[in-house]
CSV table of C-alpha atoms in Angstrom, one decimal:
chain,number,residue,atom,x,y,z
R,174,MET,CA,-24.2,25.0,0.5
R,175,ASP,CA,-25.4,27.3,3.4
R,176,ASP,CA,-24.4,24.4,5.8
R,177,VAL,CA,-21.1,23.8,4.5
R,178,GLN,CA,-20.6,27.5,4.4
R,179,ALA,CA,-21.7,27.8,7.8
R,180,ALA,CA,-19.7,24.7,9.1
R,181,SER,CA,-16.3,26.0,7.5
R,182,ALA,CA,-16.8,29.7,9.3
R,183,HIS,CA,-17.5,27.7,12.6
R,184,LEU,CA,-14.3,25.8,11.8
R,185,ALA,CA,-12.7,28.9,11.1
R,186,ALA,CA,-13.4,31.0,14.3
R,187,PHE,CA,-12.7,27.8,16.3
R,188,LEU,CA,-9.3,27.8,14.7
R,189,LYS,CA,-8.5,31.4,15.2
R,190,GLU,CA,-10.1,31.4,19.1
R,191,ASN,CA,-8.0,28.1,19.8
R,192,ARG,CA,-4.7,29.0,18.1
R,193,GLN,CA,-3.0,30.3,21.5
R,194,PRO,CA,-5.2,28.3,24.2
R,195,ALA,CA,-5.5,30.3,27.3
R,196,VAL,CA,-5.3,28.3,30.7
R,197,ARG,CA,-8.9,28.1,32.5
R,198,PRO,CA,-9.1,28.7,36.1
R,199,GLY,CA,-8.3,25.4,38.1
R,200,GLU,CA,-6.3,23.7,35.1
R,201,LYS,CA,-2.7,23.4,34.6
R,202,PRO,CA,-0.9,24.5,31.7
R,203,GLU,CA,-0.1,22.3,28.9
R,204,ASN,CA,3.0,20.3,29.7
R,205,PRO,CA,5.6,20.9,27.1
R,206,GLU,CA,7.5,17.7,28.1
R,207,LYS,CA,4.1,15.7,27.4
R,208,THR,CA,3.8,17.2,23.7
R,209,MET,CA,7.5,16.5,23.4
R,210,ASP,CA,7.1,12.8,24.6
R,211,GLN,CA,3.9,12.6,22.1
R,212,HIS,CA,5.8,14.1,19.3
R,213,ARG,CA,8.7,11.4,20.1
R,214,LYS,CA,6.6,8.6,20.4
R,215,ARG,CA,4.7,9.4,16.9
R,216,THR,CA,8.2,9.9,15.1
R,217,LEU,CA,9.6,6.4,16.8
R,218,THR,CA,6.3,4.6,15.3
R,219,PHE,CA,6.7,5.9,11.8
R,220,VAL,CA,10.4,4.8,11.8
R,221,THR,CA,9.0,1.2,13.0
R,222,ILE,CA,6.2,1.4,10.3
R,223,GLY,CA,9.1,2.5,7.8
R,224,LEU,CA,10.9,-0.7,8.9
R,225,ILE,CA,8.5,-3.2,8.6
R,226,PHE,CA,8.0,-2.1,4.6
R,227,VAL,CA,11.9,-2.3,4.6
R,228,LEU,CA,11.5,-5.9,5.7
R,229,SER,CA,8.7,-6.7,3.2
R,230,GLY,CA,11.1,-5.4,0.2
R,231,ILE,CA,13.8,-7.6,1.4
R,232,GLU,CA,11.9,-10.5,1.9
R,233,TYR,CA,10.6,-10.4,-1.6
R,234,ALA,CA,13.7,-9.2,-3.2
R,235,VAL,CA,16.0,-12.2,-1.5
R,236,ILE,CA,13.3,-14.6,-2.4
R,237,LEU,CA,12.2,-14.0,-6.1
R,238,PRO,CA,15.6,-13.8,-7.6
R,239,THR,CA,16.0,-17.5,-6.5
R,240,ILE,CA,12.3,-19.5,-5.9
R,241,TRP,CA,12.6,-20.3,-9.7
R,242,ARG,CA,15.4,-22.4,-9.4
R,243,TYR,CA,14.6,-23.6,-6.0
R,244,LEU,CA,11.1,-25.2,-7.3
R,245,GLN,CA,13.0,-26.6,-10.3
R,246,ILE,CA,15.3,-28.4,-7.9
R,247,LEU,CA,12.1,-29.9,-6.1
R,248,GLU,CA,10.7,-30.8,-9.2
R,249,ALA,CA,7.7,-28.7,-9.6
R,250,PRO,CA,6.3,-27.9,-12.8
R,251,PRO,CA,6.7,-24.4,-14.3
R,252,TYR,CA,3.3,-23.4,-13.5
R,253,PHE,CA,4.2,-23.7,-9.4
R,254,LEU,CA,6.0,-20.2,-10.0
R,255,GLY,CA,2.9,-18.7,-10.6
R,256,LEU,CA,1.2,-20.4,-7.6
R,257,GLY,CA,4.1,-19.7,-5.2
R,258,LEU,CA,4.0,-15.9,-6.0
R,259,SER,CA,0.2,-15.7,-5.8
R,260,ALA,CA,-0.2,-17.9,-2.7
R,261,PHE,CA,1.5,-14.9,-0.6
R,262,SER,CA,-1.0,-12.6,-1.7
R,263,LEU,CA,-4.0,-14.7,-1.5
R,264,SER,CA,-3.5,-14.9,2.4
R,265,GLY,CA,-2.9,-11.0,2.3
R,266,LEU,CA,-6.2,-10.9,0.3
R,267,LEU,CA,-8.2,-12.7,2.9
R,268,THR,CA,-6.8,-11.4,6.2
R,269,GLY,CA,-6.2,-7.5,5.2
R,270,PRO,CA,-10.0,-6.5,5.8
R,271,LEU,CA,-10.3,-9.0,9.0
R,272,PHE,CA,-7.1,-6.8,10.2
R,273,GLY,CA,-8.5,-4.0,9.0
R,274,PHE,CA,-11.9,-4.5,10.9
R,275,TRP,CA,-9.9,-5.3,13.9
R,276,SER,CA,-8.2,-2.2,14.3
R,277,ASP,CA,-11.2,0.2,13.3
R,278,ARG,CA,-12.8,-1.7,16.2
R,279,SER,CA,-9.9,-1.8,18.8
R,280,GLY,CA,-8.3,1.6,17.8
R,281,ARG,CA,-4.7,-0.3,18.2
R,282,THR,CA,-2.3,-1.6,15.9
R,283,LYS,CA,0.5,-2.7,18.2
R,284,THR,CA,-0.7,-6.3,18.9
R,285,ILE,CA,-1.9,-6.6,15.3
R,286,VAL,CA,1.4,-6.1,14.1
R,287,LEU,CA,2.7,-8.3,16.7
R,288,PHE,CA,0.3,-11.1,15.9
R,289,SER,CA,1.1,-10.8,12.4
R,290,ASN,CA,4.7,-11.0,12.4
R,291,LEU,CA,4.4,-14.6,14.1
R,292,PHE,CA,3.2,-15.9,10.5
R,293,GLU,CA,5.9,-14.2,8.4
R,294,ILE,CA,8.4,-15.8,11.1
R,295,GLY,CA,6.7,-19.4,11.0
R,296,GLY,CA,6.4,-19.1,7.1
R,297,ASN,CA,10.0,-18.0,6.4
R,298,PHE,CA,11.1,-21.0,8.5
R,299,MET,CA,8.7,-23.1,6.5
R,300,TYR,CA,10.5,-21.9,3.2
R,301,PHE,CA,13.7,-22.5,4.9
R,302,VAL,CA,13.1,-26.1,5.6
R,303,GLY,CA,11.3,-26.4,2.1
R,304,TYR,CA,11.5,-30.6,1.8
R,305,SER,CA,9.1,-30.5,-1.0
R,306,LYS,CA,7.2,-28.1,-3.3
R,307,TRP,CA,4.2,-28.4,-1.6
R,308,LEU,CA,5.8,-27.3,1.9
R,309,LEU,CA,6.9,-24.1,0.0
R,310,LEU,CA,3.8,-23.6,-1.6
R,311,GLY,CA,2.5,-23.8,2.1
R,312,SER,CA,5.1,-21.6,3.4
R,313,ARG,CA,4.2,-18.5,1.4
R,314,LEU,CA,0.4,-18.6,2.2
R,315,VAL,CA,1.5,-18.6,5.7
R,316,ALA,CA,3.9,-15.5,5.2
R,317,GLY,CA,1.0,-13.7,3.5
R,318,VAL,CA,-1.0,-13.8,6.5
R,319,GLY,CA,1.6,-11.3,8.3
R,320,ALA,CA,1.5,-9.2,5.0
R,321,GLY,CA,-2.5,-8.5,5.9
R,322,ALA,CA,-1.4,-6.3,8.6
R,323,GLY,CA,-0.6,-3.8,6.0
R,324,SER,CA,-4.3,-2.5,5.9
R,325,SER,CA,-4.1,-1.9,9.7
R,326,ILE,CA,-0.9,0.2,9.2
R,327,PHE,CA,-2.1,2.2,6.4
R,328,GLY,CA,-5.4,3.0,8.1
R,329,PHE,CA,-3.4,4.1,11.4
R,330,LEU,CA,-1.2,6.4,9.0
R,331,THR,CA,-4.7,8.0,7.5
R,332,ARG,CA,-5.8,8.7,11.2
R,333,SER,CA,-2.6,10.2,12.1
R,334,THR,CA,-1.8,12.5,9.3
R,335,ARG,CA,-3.5,15.4,7.6
R,336,PRO,CA,-5.1,15.3,4.3
R,337,GLU,CA,-2.4,17.5,2.8
R,338,GLU,CA,0.7,15.7,4.3
R,339,ARG,CA,-0.6,12.2,3.3
R,340,ALA,CA,0.4,11.9,0.1
R,341,GLY,CA,3.9,12.6,1.0
R,342,ILE,CA,3.9,10.3,4.0
R,343,PHE,CA,2.6,7.3,2.0
R,344,ALA,CA,5.3,7.9,-0.6
R,345,ALA,CA,8.0,7.7,2.3
R,346,VAL,CA,6.4,4.3,3.5
R,347,MET,CA,6.3,3.0,0.2
R,348,ALA,CA,9.9,4.2,-0.8
R,349,CYS,CA,10.8,2.1,2.6
R,350,ARG,CA,9.6,-0.8,0.6
R,351,GLN,CA,11.4,0.0,-2.5
R,352,ALA,CA,14.7,0.7,-0.2
R,353,GLY,CA,14.2,-3.2,0.9
R,354,LEU,CA,14.2,-4.1,-2.9
R,355,VAL,CA,17.5,-2.3,-3.2
R,356,VAL,CA,19.2,-3.9,-0.2
R,357,GLY,CA,17.9,-7.3,-0.5
R,358,PRO,CA,20.0,-8.2,-3.4
R,359,ALA,CA,23.0,-7.0,-1.4
R,360,PHE,CA,22.0,-10.0,1.1
R,361,ASN,CA,21.8,-12.4,-1.9
R,362,LEU,CA,25.5,-11.8,-2.5
R,363,PHE,CA,26.6,-13.6,0.6
R,364,LEU,CA,23.2,-15.6,1.1
R,365,ARG,CA,24.4,-17.4,-2.2
R,366,LEU,CA,27.6,-18.3,-0.8
R,367,CYS,CA,26.2,-20.5,2.1
R,368,ASP,CA,26.9,-24.2,1.9
R,369,PHE,CA,26.4,-26.1,5.3
R,370,LYS,CA,24.3,-28.1,7.7
R,371,LEU,CA,22.6,-26.8,10.3
R,372,GLY,CA,21.7,-29.7,12.4
R,373,PRO,CA,19.3,-31.8,9.8
R,374,PHE,CA,18.7,-28.7,8.0
R,375,VAL,CA,20.9,-28.0,4.7
R,376,VAL,CA,21.5,-24.4,4.3
R,377,ASN,CA,22.4,-23.5,0.7
R,378,LYS,CA,21.6,-20.3,-1.5
R,379,TYR,CA,18.0,-21.5,-2.2
R,380,THR,CA,17.2,-22.2,1.5
R,381,SER,CA,19.3,-19.6,3.5
R,382,PRO,CA,16.9,-16.7,2.6
R,383,GLY,CA,14.1,-18.1,4.6
R,384,ILE,CA,16.3,-18.6,7.6
R,385,PHE,CA,17.7,-15.1,6.8
R,386,MET,CA,14.4,-13.5,6.6
R,387,CYS,CA,13.0,-15.6,9.8
R,388,LEU,CA,15.7,-14.0,11.9
R,389,LEU,CA,15.0,-10.5,10.5
R,390,TRP,CA,11.2,-10.7,11.5
R,391,LEU,CA,12.1,-12.1,14.7
R,392,LEU,CA,14.5,-9.1,15.7
R,393,LEU,CA,11.6,-6.8,14.4
R,394,GLN,CA,9.1,-8.5,17.2
R,395,PHE,CA,11.5,-6.5,19.5
R,396,ILE,CA,11.8,-3.4,18.0
R,397,VAL,CA,7.8,-3.1,17.6
R,398,LEU,CA,7.8,-4.1,21.5
R,399,VAL,CA,10.2,-0.9,22.1
R,400,MET,CA,9.3,1.9,19.5
R,401,TYR,CA,5.7,1.5,18.6
R,402,TRP,CA,2.9,3.1,20.2
R,403,ASP,CA,-0.5,3.7,19.6
R,404,VAL,CA,-0.6,7.0,19.4
R,405,PRO,CA,-3.8,9.0,19.4
R,406,PRO,CA,-5.4,10.4,16.1
R,407,ILE,CA,-4.1,13.6,14.9
R,408,GLY,CA,-7.5,15.1,15.4
R,409,SER,CA,-7.8,13.9,18.9
R,410,GLU,CA,-5.0,15.8,20.4
R,411,GLY,CA,-4.6,18.9,22.2
R,412,GLY,CA,-8.2,20.3,21.2
R,413,GLY,CA,-7.4,19.9,17.6
R,414,VAL,CA,-9.8,19.9,14.7
R,415,LEU,CA,-11.8,16.6,14.1
R,416,LEU,CA,-12.9,16.3,10.4
R,417,GLU,CA,-16.0,14.0,10.5
R,418,MET,CA,-16.1,12.4,7.1
R,419,LYS,CA,-20.1,11.5,7.1
R,420,ARG,CA,-21.5,11.4,3.9
R,421,GLU,CA,-25.3,12.7,3.8
R,422,GLU,CA,-27.0,10.8,1.6
R,423,PRO,CA,-29.9,12.8,-0.1
R,424,ARG,CA,-33.6,11.0,0.5
R,425,GLU,CA,-34.6,8.8,-2.7
R,426,GLU,CA,-37.1,11.3,-3.9
R,427,GLU,CA,-34.8,14.0,-3.7
R,428,VAL,CA,-32.2,12.6,-6.2
R,429,PRO,CA,-32.3,13.9,-9.7
R,430,LEU,CA,-31.8,12.1,-12.5
R,431,MET,CA,-29.2,14.2,-14.0
R,432,GLY,CA,-27.0,17.2,-12.7
R,433,SER,CA,-23.5,18.5,-12.1
R,434,ASP,CA,-21.2,17.4,-9.9
R,435,GLU,CA,-21.7,19.9,-7.5
R,436,GLU,CA,-25.4,18.9,-6.8
R,437,ASN,CA,-24.7,15.1,-6.7
R,438,ALA,CA,-21.4,15.1,-4.9
R,439,PRO,CA,-21.6,13.6,-1.1
R,440,SER,CA,-21.0,16.3,1.2
R,441,TYR,CA,-19.2,16.0,4.5
R,442,ARG,CA,-19.1,18.2,7.6
R,443,ALA,CA,-16.5,19.5,10.1
R,444,VAL,CA,-16.8,18.8,13.7
R,445,SER,CA,-14.5,20.4,16.3
R,446,SER,CA,-12.9,18.5,19.2
R,447,SER,CA,-14.8,21.0,21.7
R,448,GLY,CA,-18.1,22.5,21.0
R,449,PRO,CA,-22.0,22.0,22.1
R,450,ALA,CA,-23.5,18.9,23.1
R,451,ASP,CA,-24.9,18.1,19.9
R,452,THR,CA,-20.7,17.8,18.2
R,453,SER,CA,-19.8,16.2,21.6
R,454,ALA,CA,-22.1,13.4,20.9
R,455,ALA,CA,-20.8,13.0,17.4
R,456,LEU,CA,-17.1,13.2,18.9
R,457,GLY,CA,-18.1,10.4,21.1
R,458,GLU,CA,-18.9,8.4,18.1
R,459,ARG,CA,-15.9,9.4,15.9
R,460,CYS,CA,-12.7,8.9,18.1
R,461,VAL,CA,-12.0,5.4,18.9
R,462,HIS,CA,-8.6,5.2,21.1
R,463,GLY,CA,-7.3,3.0,24.0
R,464,GLY,CA,-10.6,1.1,24.3
R,465,SER,CA,-13.1,3.8,25.2
R,466,ALA,CA,-15.1,4.3,22.2
R,467,ALA,CA,-18.7,5.1,23.2
R,468,SER,CA,-20.0,3.2,20.1
R,469,SER,CA,-18.6,1.1,17.2
R,470,PRO,CA,-17.4,3.0,14.2
R,471,PHE,CA,-18.9,0.9,12.1
R,472,ARG,CA,-22.5,2.1,13.5
R,473,ASN,CA,-24.4,3.1,10.4
R,474,PHE,CA,-21.8,1.8,8.1
R,475,SER,CA,-23.0,0.9,4.7
R,476,ALA,CA,-20.6,-0.9,2.6
R,477,SER,CA,-22.6,-0.3,-0.9
R,478,ARG,CA,-22.8,3.7,0.0
R,479,GLU,CA,-18.7,3.7,1.0
R,480,PHE,CA,-17.7,1.6,-2.1
R,481,LEU,CA,-20.0,1.5,-4.8
R,482,ARG,CA,-19.5,5.6,-5.3
R,483,GLU,CA,-18.0,6.5,-8.9
R,484,GLU,CA,-14.8,7.7,-7.6
R,485,VAL,CA,-14.3,4.4,-5.3
R,486,VAL,CA,-14.9,2.3,-8.1
R,487,VAL,CA,-11.9,4.2,-10.3
R,488,LEU,CA,-9.4,4.1,-7.8
R,489,LEU,CA,-10.2,0.1,-6.9
R,490,THR,CA,-10.2,-0.7,-10.5
R,491,ALA,CA,-6.6,1.4,-10.8
R,492,GLN,CA,-5.3,-0.5,-8.1
R,493,PHE,CA,-6.7,-3.9,-9.7
R,494,ILE,CA,-5.1,-3.3,-13.4
R,495,THR,CA,-1.6,-1.5,-12.1
R,496,LEU,CA,-0.9,-4.3,-9.5
R,497,PHE,CA,-1.8,-6.9,-12.1
R,498,ASN,CA,0.5,-5.6,-15.0
R,499,GLN,CA,3.1,-5.0,-12.2
R,500,THR,CA,3.2,-8.7,-11.0
R,501,ALA,CA,2.6,-10.2,-14.7
R,502,LEU,CA,5.8,-8.5,-15.9
R,503,GLU,CA,7.8,-9.5,-12.6
R,504,THR,CA,6.6,-12.9,-13.4
R,505,MET,CA,7.7,-12.7,-17.0
R,506,VAL,CA,11.3,-11.2,-16.2
R,507,THR,CA,13.0,-14.0,-14.5
R,508,PRO,CA,12.4,-16.8,-17.2
R,509,MET,CA,13.0,-14.2,-20.0
R,510,THR,CA,16.3,-13.1,-18.9
R,511,GLN,CA,17.3,-16.6,-18.6
R,512,ARG,CA,16.2,-17.6,-21.8
R,513,PHE,CA,17.3,-14.5,-23.8
R,514,PHE,CA,20.1,-13.2,-21.8
R,515,GLY,CA,21.5,-16.3,-19.7
R,516,PHE,CA,21.0,-14.4,-16.6
R,517,GLY,CA,21.7,-16.2,-13.2
R,518,GLU,CA,20.8,-15.6,-9.6
R,519,LEU,CA,23.6,-12.9,-9.4
R,520,ALA,CA,22.7,-10.9,-12.5
R,521,ASN,CA,18.9,-11.1,-11.7
R,522,SER,CA,19.6,-9.7,-7.8
R,523,LEU,CA,21.6,-7.0,-9.4
R,524,MET,CA,19.0,-6.1,-11.9
R,525,TYR,CA,16.4,-6.2,-9.0
R,526,SER,CA,18.7,-3.8,-7.2
R,527,LEU,CA,18.9,-1.4,-9.8
R,528,CYS,CA,15.2,-1.2,-10.3
R,529,GLY,CA,14.5,-0.7,-7.0
R,530,VAL,CA,16.9,2.5,-7.1
R,531,GLU,CA,15.0,3.7,-9.8
R,532,VAL,CA,11.7,3.2,-8.2
R,533,ILE,CA,13.0,4.6,-4.7
R,534,LEU,CA,14.0,8.0,-6.7
R,535,GLY,CA,10.7,8.0,-8.2
R,536,PHE,CA,8.8,7.8,-5.0
R,537,PHE,CA,11.0,11.0,-3.9
R,538,PHE,CA,10.0,12.5,-6.9
R,539,VAL,CA,6.6,12.1,-6.2
R,540,ARG,CA,6.7,13.0,-2.8
R,541,TRP,CA,7.9,16.3,-4.2
R,542,LEU,CA,5.5,16.6,-6.8
R,543,SER,CA,2.3,15.8,-4.5
R,544,GLY,CA,3.1,19.2,-2.7
R,545,ARG,CA,2.6,21.1,-6.1
R,546,VAL,CA,0.0,19.1,-8.0
R,547,ALA,CA,-3.4,17.4,-7.3
R,548,ASP,CA,-3.2,13.6,-6.9
R,549,ARG,CA,-5.6,13.1,-9.9
R,550,ALA,CA,-3.1,14.9,-11.8
R,551,VAL,CA,-0.2,12.6,-10.8
R,552,LEU,CA,-2.6,9.5,-11.2
R,553,ALA,CA,-3.2,10.6,-15.0
R,554,ALA,CA,0.5,10.9,-15.5
R,555,GLY,CA,1.6,7.6,-14.4
R,556,LEU,CA,-1.4,6.1,-16.1
R,557,LEU,CA,0.0,7.6,-19.2
R,558,ILE,CA,3.5,6.4,-18.6
R,559,CYS,CA,2.3,2.7,-17.9
R,560,CYS,CA,0.5,2.9,-20.9
R,561,THR,CA,3.6,3.9,-23.1
R,562,ALA,CA,5.8,1.0,-21.2
R,563,CYS,CA,3.2,-1.4,-22.3
R,564,ILE,CA,3.1,-0.6,-26.0
R,565,TRP,CA,7.1,-0.4,-25.9
R,566,CYS,CA,7.0,-4.1,-24.8
R,567,LEU,CA,4.4,-5.0,-26.9
R,568,VAL,CA,6.3,-3.7,-30.1
R,569,PHE,CA,10.0,-4.7,-29.2
R,570,LEU,CA,9.8,-7.7,-26.9
R,571,CYS,CA,7.5,-10.1,-28.2
R,572,ASN,CA,9.5,-10.5,-31.5
R,573,PRO,CA,12.8,-9.2,-30.7
R,574,ARG,CA,15.5,-8.4,-33.5
R,575,GLY,CA,18.6,-7.0,-34.0
R,576,GLY,CA,21.2,-9.3,-32.1
R,577,TYR,CA,21.8,-9.2,-28.4
R,578,GLY,CA,22.8,-5.4,-27.8
R,579,TRP,CA,19.6,-4.4,-29.2
R,580,GLU,CA,17.5,-7.2,-27.4
R,581,LEU,CA,19.1,-5.9,-24.3
R,582,ALA,CA,18.8,-2.3,-24.7
R,583,ALA,CA,14.8,-2.8,-25.8
R,584,PHE,CA,14.4,-4.8,-22.6
R,585,VAL,CA,16.0,-2.2,-20.2
R,586,ILE,CA,14.1,0.8,-21.7
R,587,GLY,CA,10.4,-1.4,-21.4
R,588,VAL,CA,11.5,-2.1,-17.8
R,589,PHE,CA,12.9,1.5,-17.0
R,590,LEU,CA,9.3,3.1,-18.6
R,591,GLN,CA,7.3,0.3,-16.6
R,592,LEU,CA,9.1,1.1,-13.4
R,593,LEU,CA,8.6,4.9,-14.1
R,594,GLY,CA,5.1,5.0,-14.1
R,595,LEU,CA,4.8,3.0,-10.8
R,596,PRO,CA,5.4,5.7,-7.9
R,597,PHE,CA,3.0,8.0,-9.7
R,598,VAL,CA,0.0,5.5,-9.7
R,599,ALA,CA,0.7,3.9,-6.5
R,600,VAL,CA,0.9,6.8,-4.4
R,601,SER,CA,-1.8,9.1,-6.1
R,602,GLN,CA,-4.5,6.2,-6.1
R,603,VAL,CA,-3.5,5.4,-2.4
R,604,SER,CA,-3.9,9.0,-1.1
R,605,LEU,CA,-7.0,9.8,-3.4
R,606,PHE,CA,-8.5,6.4,-1.6
R,607,SER,CA,-8.0,7.9,2.0
R,608,LYS,CA,-9.6,10.7,1.2
R,609,VAL,CA,-12.9,9.8,-0.7
R,610,THR,CA,-13.5,7.0,1.8
R,611,SER,CA,-14.4,7.5,5.6
R,612,GLU,CA,-11.9,8.1,7.9
R,613,LYS,CA,-13.3,6.5,11.1
R,614,THR,CA,-13.4,3.0,8.7
R,615,GLN,CA,-10.1,3.4,7.2
R,616,GLY,CA,-8.7,0.5,8.2
R,617,PHE,CA,-11.1,-1.4,6.9
R,618,SER,CA,-11.5,0.3,3.9
R,619,GLN,CA,-7.7,0.2,3.3
R,620,GLY,CA,-7.9,-3.9,3.6
R,621,VAL,CA,-10.4,-3.7,0.7
R,622,ARG,CA,-8.4,-1.9,-1.3
R,623,ARG,CA,-5.3,-4.3,-0.4
R,624,SER,CA,-7.2,-7.2,-1.1
R,625,VAL,CA,-8.4,-5.8,-4.6
R,626,GLY,CA,-4.7,-5.5,-4.9
R,627,GLY,CA,-4.2,-8.9,-3.6
R,628,LEU,CA,-6.1,-10.4,-6.3
R,629,ALA,CA,-4.5,-8.4,-9.0
R,630,THR,CA,-1.1,-9.9,-7.6
R,631,ILE,CA,-2.8,-13.6,-7.6
R,632,LEU,CA,-4.0,-13.4,-11.1
R,633,GLY,CA,-1.0,-11.5,-12.4
R,634,PRO,CA,1.3,-14.3,-11.7
R,635,LEU,CA,-0.9,-16.8,-12.9
R,636,TRP,CA,-1.8,-14.9,-16.2
R,637,ALA,CA,1.7,-14.4,-17.1
R,638,GLY,CA,3.1,-17.6,-15.7
R,639,GLY,CA,1.1,-19.6,-18.5
R,640,LEU,CA,1.9,-17.1,-21.4
R,641,THR,CA,5.8,-16.5,-21.2
R,642,ASN,CA,6.0,-18.3,-24.6
R,643,ASN,CA,3.2,-16.0,-25.8
R,644,LEU,CA,3.7,-12.2,-25.2
R,645,TYR,CA,1.5,-10.9,-27.8
R,646,ILE,CA,-1.6,-12.2,-25.8
R,647,MET,CA,-0.2,-11.7,-22.4
R,648,LEU,CA,1.0,-8.1,-23.3
R,649,GLY,CA,-2.3,-7.5,-25.5
R,650,MET,CA,-4.5,-7.9,-22.3
R,651,MET,CA,-2.2,-5.9,-20.1
R,652,LEU,CA,-2.5,-2.8,-22.7
R,653,ALA,CA,-6.2,-3.1,-23.1
R,654,LEU,CA,-6.6,-3.1,-19.1
R,655,LEU,CA,-4.6,0.2,-19.0
R,656,LEU,CA,-6.5,1.9,-21.9
R,657,MET,CA,-9.7,1.3,-20.1
R,658,ILE,CA,-8.7,2.7,-16.7
R,659,THR,CA,-7.0,5.6,-18.5
R,660,VAL,CA,-10.3,6.5,-20.2
R,661,LEU,CA,-12.6,5.5,-16.6
R,662,THR,CA,-9.9,8.3,-15.0
R,663,ALA,CA,-10.4,10.8,-17.7
R,664,LEU,CA,-14.3,10.6,-17.5
R,665,SER,CA,-14.7,10.7,-13.7
R,666,TYR,CA,-11.6,13.2,-13.4
R,667,ARG,CA,-13.6,15.8,-11.6
R,668,ARG,CA,-14.7,13.4,-9.0
R,669,LEU,CA,-11.1,12.3,-8.3
R,670,ALA,CA,-10.7,15.1,-5.4
R,671,GLU,CA,-10.9,15.4,-1.6
R,672,PRO,CA,-14.5,16.6,-0.4
R,673,ARG,CA,-14.9,20.2,-0.8
R,674,ALA,CA,-15.9,20.8,2.7
R,675,VAL,CA,-12.7,19.6,3.8
R,676,GLN,CA,-10.7,21.8,1.6
R,677,ARG,CA,-12.7,24.6,2.8
R,678,ALA,CA,-11.9,23.7,6.4
R,679,GLN,CA,-8.0,23.5,5.6
R,680,SER,CA,-8.5,26.9,3.7
R,681,SER,CA,-10.0,28.6,6.6
R,682,ASP,CA,-7.0,27.0,8.7
R,683,SER,CA,-4.6,28.6,6.9
R,684,GLY,CA,-5.9,31.8,6.4
R,685,GLY,CA,-7.5,32.4,9.8
């Protein structure tokens, strides 16, 4: 505790001393134009990241309502729907950690984004060609490689934002994807009217989403070239404060068999970006940018120490269960609306558009809420809402009664509740995960997190695809998983928080 207090006092003194930095002899004063240029680059980069997530939402929205009928035309068996939806996630699962490792070692993400977009372009062109069900399946595998760059982007966002603003930034980025889900169905309104030939290729309402997304991802390549910069991490700008998220492990003989959270919690120390020689060495290891790193960020890295901690395991489990349930329900929705309500492509597109509006409003509400409520409280509220939604679906959708009007109302309420809990869980667990894992290897850590989510999005459609006629079994398993993670969250609630040393450093900053 004395070391933590001493580090906090040193950090507070550093902040107070450097609030208005003096110009040293022989040095030029800081150039305001350079500062404005860095701010402009950061803003344009964040806007470009928003566009990337918008396009990922549009792709999902224009393909999901039509892929079911597309596969039927290609004479694919029903289980190919689950395979097609899972193939995209499988590629992202495998490539996410690789892209994250690449970005951590190089300190750059622009090259990774440009490289990954090539797979999006190629995969969507394959979807457009679509001569067979196997080519269609392969197209989703190829396009999914491009989605793996999301781990690098989240790692970049973690390094480029302060902990107290991170949940709001993540909520805004996730809202961009939902905005794409809202805009996507609007494109389907004219894509469904396509009926012509482009050379040897047929352009109709099933193939047109592929060529449309191919052109959009090609356009994004030029936007990334012009508007995306690998701006330096926020801790390395202008003599700012650098918080080294280094977990100090006690020696084996010092670990108590039982103790409080205060005794067993990992400690973190704050390191200023200007200081004595020993902190300069730490800074050399910590700051990776422009290929000038003194050593690898993975020096002394241990996957077991990083990921096999109670709070990290709980957050990864929450990631898996919520995405498993979400993708299972998404897979179930299209066949259910076709069977019970007679919905076609247009009705499904409008339904997804309305769902997207609800989720966007939810993300903006969570963005506002995250500045007033702790992330773990937001996570707990989201899990309770998801449990309520699953219970409702289990009671009213498995054996619908009361005629068309009541069945439709029960379906709408179930979908509304499910979507209501999604922003709470999604934002809070991503924000918490970025705070309880090391910042210097954040790209790789986010890749692991997204791979866990990718595994869930593979298994979810496969689980639901084979049980569309056995809703009691499908929804019963989903409810059991939700109850399990809710109990785990309650038991680990005290550990689901930002490390105390970082919190005290921030308090000293605000009060100094």
